[in-house]
PDB file of C-alpha atoms in Angstrom:
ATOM      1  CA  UNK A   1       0.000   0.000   0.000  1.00 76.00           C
ATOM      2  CA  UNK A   2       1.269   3.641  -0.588  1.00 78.00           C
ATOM      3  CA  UNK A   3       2.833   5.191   2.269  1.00 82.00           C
ATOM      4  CA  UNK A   4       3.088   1.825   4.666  1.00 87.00           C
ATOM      5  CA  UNK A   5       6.349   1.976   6.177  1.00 90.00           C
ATOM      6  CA  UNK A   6       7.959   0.651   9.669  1.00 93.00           C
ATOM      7  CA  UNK A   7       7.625   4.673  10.479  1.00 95.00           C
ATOM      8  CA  UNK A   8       4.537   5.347   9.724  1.00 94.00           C
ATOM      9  CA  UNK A   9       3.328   2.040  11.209  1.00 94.00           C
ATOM     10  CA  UNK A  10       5.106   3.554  14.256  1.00 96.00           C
ATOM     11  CA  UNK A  11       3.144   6.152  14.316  1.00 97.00           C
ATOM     12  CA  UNK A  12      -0.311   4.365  14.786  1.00 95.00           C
ATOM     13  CA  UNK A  13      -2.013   5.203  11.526  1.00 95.00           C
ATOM     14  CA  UNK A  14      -1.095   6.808   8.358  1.00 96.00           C
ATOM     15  CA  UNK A  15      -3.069   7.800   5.308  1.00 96.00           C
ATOM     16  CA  UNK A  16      -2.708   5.423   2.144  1.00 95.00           C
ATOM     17  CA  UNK A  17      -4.877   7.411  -0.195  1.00 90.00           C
ATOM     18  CA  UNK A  18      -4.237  11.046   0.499  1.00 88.00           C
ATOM     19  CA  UNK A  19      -6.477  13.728  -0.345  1.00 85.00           C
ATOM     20  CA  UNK A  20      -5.882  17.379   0.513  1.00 83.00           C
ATOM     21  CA  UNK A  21      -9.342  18.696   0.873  1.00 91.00           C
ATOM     22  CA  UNK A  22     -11.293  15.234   2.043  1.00 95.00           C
ATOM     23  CA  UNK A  23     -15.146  14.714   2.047  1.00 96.00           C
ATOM     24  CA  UNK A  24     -14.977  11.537   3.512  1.00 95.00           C
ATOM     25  CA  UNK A  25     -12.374   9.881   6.096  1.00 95.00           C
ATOM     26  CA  UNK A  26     -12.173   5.937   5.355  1.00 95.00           C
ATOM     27  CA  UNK A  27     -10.335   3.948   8.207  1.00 92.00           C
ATOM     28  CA  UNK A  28      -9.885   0.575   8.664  1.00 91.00           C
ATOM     29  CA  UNK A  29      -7.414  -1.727  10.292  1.00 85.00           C
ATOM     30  CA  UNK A  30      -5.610  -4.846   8.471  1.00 83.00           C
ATOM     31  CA  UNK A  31      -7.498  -6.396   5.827  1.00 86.00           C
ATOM     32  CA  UNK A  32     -10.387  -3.585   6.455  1.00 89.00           C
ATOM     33  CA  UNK A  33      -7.854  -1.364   5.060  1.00 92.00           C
ATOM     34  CA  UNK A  34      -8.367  -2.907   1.356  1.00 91.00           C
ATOM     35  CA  UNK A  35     -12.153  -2.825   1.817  1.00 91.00           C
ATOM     36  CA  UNK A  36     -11.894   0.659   2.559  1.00 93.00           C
ATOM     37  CA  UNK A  37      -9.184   0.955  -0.706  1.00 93.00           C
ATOM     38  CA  UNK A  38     -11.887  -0.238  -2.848  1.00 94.00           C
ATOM     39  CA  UNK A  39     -14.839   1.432  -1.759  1.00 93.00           C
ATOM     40  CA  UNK A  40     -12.877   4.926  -2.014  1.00 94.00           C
ATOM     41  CA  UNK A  41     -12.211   3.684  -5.928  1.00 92.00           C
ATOM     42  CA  UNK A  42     -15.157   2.751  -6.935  1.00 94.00           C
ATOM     43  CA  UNK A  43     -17.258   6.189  -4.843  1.00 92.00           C
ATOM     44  CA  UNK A  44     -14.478   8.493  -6.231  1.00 87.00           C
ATOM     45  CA  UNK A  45     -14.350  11.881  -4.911  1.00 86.00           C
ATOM     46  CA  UNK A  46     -12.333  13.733  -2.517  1.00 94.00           C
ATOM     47  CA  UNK A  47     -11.884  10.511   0.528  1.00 96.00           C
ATOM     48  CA  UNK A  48      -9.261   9.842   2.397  1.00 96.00           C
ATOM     49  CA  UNK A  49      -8.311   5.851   3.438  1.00 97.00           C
ATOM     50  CA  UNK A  50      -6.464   5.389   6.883  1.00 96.00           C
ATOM     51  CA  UNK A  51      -4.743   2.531   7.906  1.00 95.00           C
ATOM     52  CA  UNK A  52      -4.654   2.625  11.689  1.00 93.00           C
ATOM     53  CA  UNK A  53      -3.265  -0.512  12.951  1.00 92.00           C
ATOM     54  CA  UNK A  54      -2.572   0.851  16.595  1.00 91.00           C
ATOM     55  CA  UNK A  55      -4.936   2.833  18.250  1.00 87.00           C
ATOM     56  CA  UNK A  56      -2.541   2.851  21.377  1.00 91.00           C
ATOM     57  CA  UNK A  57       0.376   3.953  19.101  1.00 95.00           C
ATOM     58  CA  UNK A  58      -2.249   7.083  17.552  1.00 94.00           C
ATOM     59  CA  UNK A  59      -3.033   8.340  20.926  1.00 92.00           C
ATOM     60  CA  UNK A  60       0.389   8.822  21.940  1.00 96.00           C
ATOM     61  CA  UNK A  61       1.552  11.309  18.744  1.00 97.00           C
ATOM     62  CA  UNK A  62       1.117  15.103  18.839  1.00 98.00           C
ATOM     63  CA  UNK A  63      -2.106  16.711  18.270  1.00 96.00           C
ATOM     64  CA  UNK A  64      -1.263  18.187  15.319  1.00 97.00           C
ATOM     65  CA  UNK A  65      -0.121  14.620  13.489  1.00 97.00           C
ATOM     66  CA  UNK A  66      -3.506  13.373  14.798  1.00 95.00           C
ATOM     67  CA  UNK A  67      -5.518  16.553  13.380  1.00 94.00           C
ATOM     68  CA  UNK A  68      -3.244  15.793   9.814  1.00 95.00           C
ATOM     69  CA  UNK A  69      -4.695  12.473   9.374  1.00 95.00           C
ATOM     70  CA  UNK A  70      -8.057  12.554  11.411  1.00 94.00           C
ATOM     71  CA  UNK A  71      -8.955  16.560   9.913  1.00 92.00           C
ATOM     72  CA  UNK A  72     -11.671  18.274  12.852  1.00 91.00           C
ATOM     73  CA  UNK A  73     -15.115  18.583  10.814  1.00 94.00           C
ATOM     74  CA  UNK A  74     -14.718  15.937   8.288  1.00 95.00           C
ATOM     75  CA  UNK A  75     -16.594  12.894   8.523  1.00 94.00           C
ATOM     76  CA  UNK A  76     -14.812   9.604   9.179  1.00 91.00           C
ATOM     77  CA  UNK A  77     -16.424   5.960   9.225  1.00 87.00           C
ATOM     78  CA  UNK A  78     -14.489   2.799  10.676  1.00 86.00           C
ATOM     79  CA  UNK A  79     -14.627  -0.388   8.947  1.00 85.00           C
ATOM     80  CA  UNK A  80     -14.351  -3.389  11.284  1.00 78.00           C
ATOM     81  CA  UNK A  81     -14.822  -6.919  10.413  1.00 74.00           C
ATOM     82  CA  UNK A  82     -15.108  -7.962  13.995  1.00 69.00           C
ATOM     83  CA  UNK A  83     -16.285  -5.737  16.992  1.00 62.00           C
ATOM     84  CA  UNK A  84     -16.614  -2.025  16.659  1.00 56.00           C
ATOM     85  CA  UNK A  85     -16.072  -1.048  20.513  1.00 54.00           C
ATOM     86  CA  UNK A  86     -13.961   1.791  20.965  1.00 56.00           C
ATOM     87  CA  UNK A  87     -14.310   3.127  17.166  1.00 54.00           C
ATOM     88  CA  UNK A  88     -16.605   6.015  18.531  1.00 58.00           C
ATOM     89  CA  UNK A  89     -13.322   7.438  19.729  1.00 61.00           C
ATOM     90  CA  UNK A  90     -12.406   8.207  16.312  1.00 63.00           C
ATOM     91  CA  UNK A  91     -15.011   7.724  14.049  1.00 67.00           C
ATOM     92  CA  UNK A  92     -18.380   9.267  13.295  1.00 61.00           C
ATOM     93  CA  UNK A  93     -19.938   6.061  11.988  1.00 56.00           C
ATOM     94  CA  UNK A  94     -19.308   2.546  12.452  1.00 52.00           C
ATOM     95  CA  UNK A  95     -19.448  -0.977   9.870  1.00 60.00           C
ATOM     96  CA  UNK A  96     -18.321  -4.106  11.634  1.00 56.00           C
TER      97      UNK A  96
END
């Protein structure tokens, strides 16, 4: 995927489709990730897909990395295959 790196793995989550301006905020965690990759193809438009494979590893960056890839007043939406607890910390809605 582009951007996936040890360093930005070590950072908690990372954007792998970037958009500048996004509509939409797509975020999913291992294999969600390529849901999310697909669905942000085939809706075009201006969204965004985040990998976040730590939550733990998010929380503990600077507010202004966290406002870079979770951007105040834009809708996000988790995708989960299993249980969805804890997404309302980050996410706006919730699939899982």
């Amino acid at each position: 995927l582009p951007n996936s790196s040890i360093e930005n793995v070590e950072k908690g989550a990372y954007a792998v489709i970037e958009c500048e301006s996004p509509e939409l905020i797509l975020i999913g965690t291992g294999s969600e990730v390529s849901l999310c990759w697909d669905a942000a193809k085939k809706m075009g438009g201006k969204i965004r897909v985040v990998s976040m494979p730590s939550w733990e590893l998010f929380r503990k960056q600077p507010a202004s990395y966290k406002d870079s890839i979770l951007k105040k007043g834009v809708p996000t939406m988790s995708v989960e295959a299993a249980v969805t607890m804890g997404w309302g910390e980050g996410a706006d809605a919730l699939v899982g």
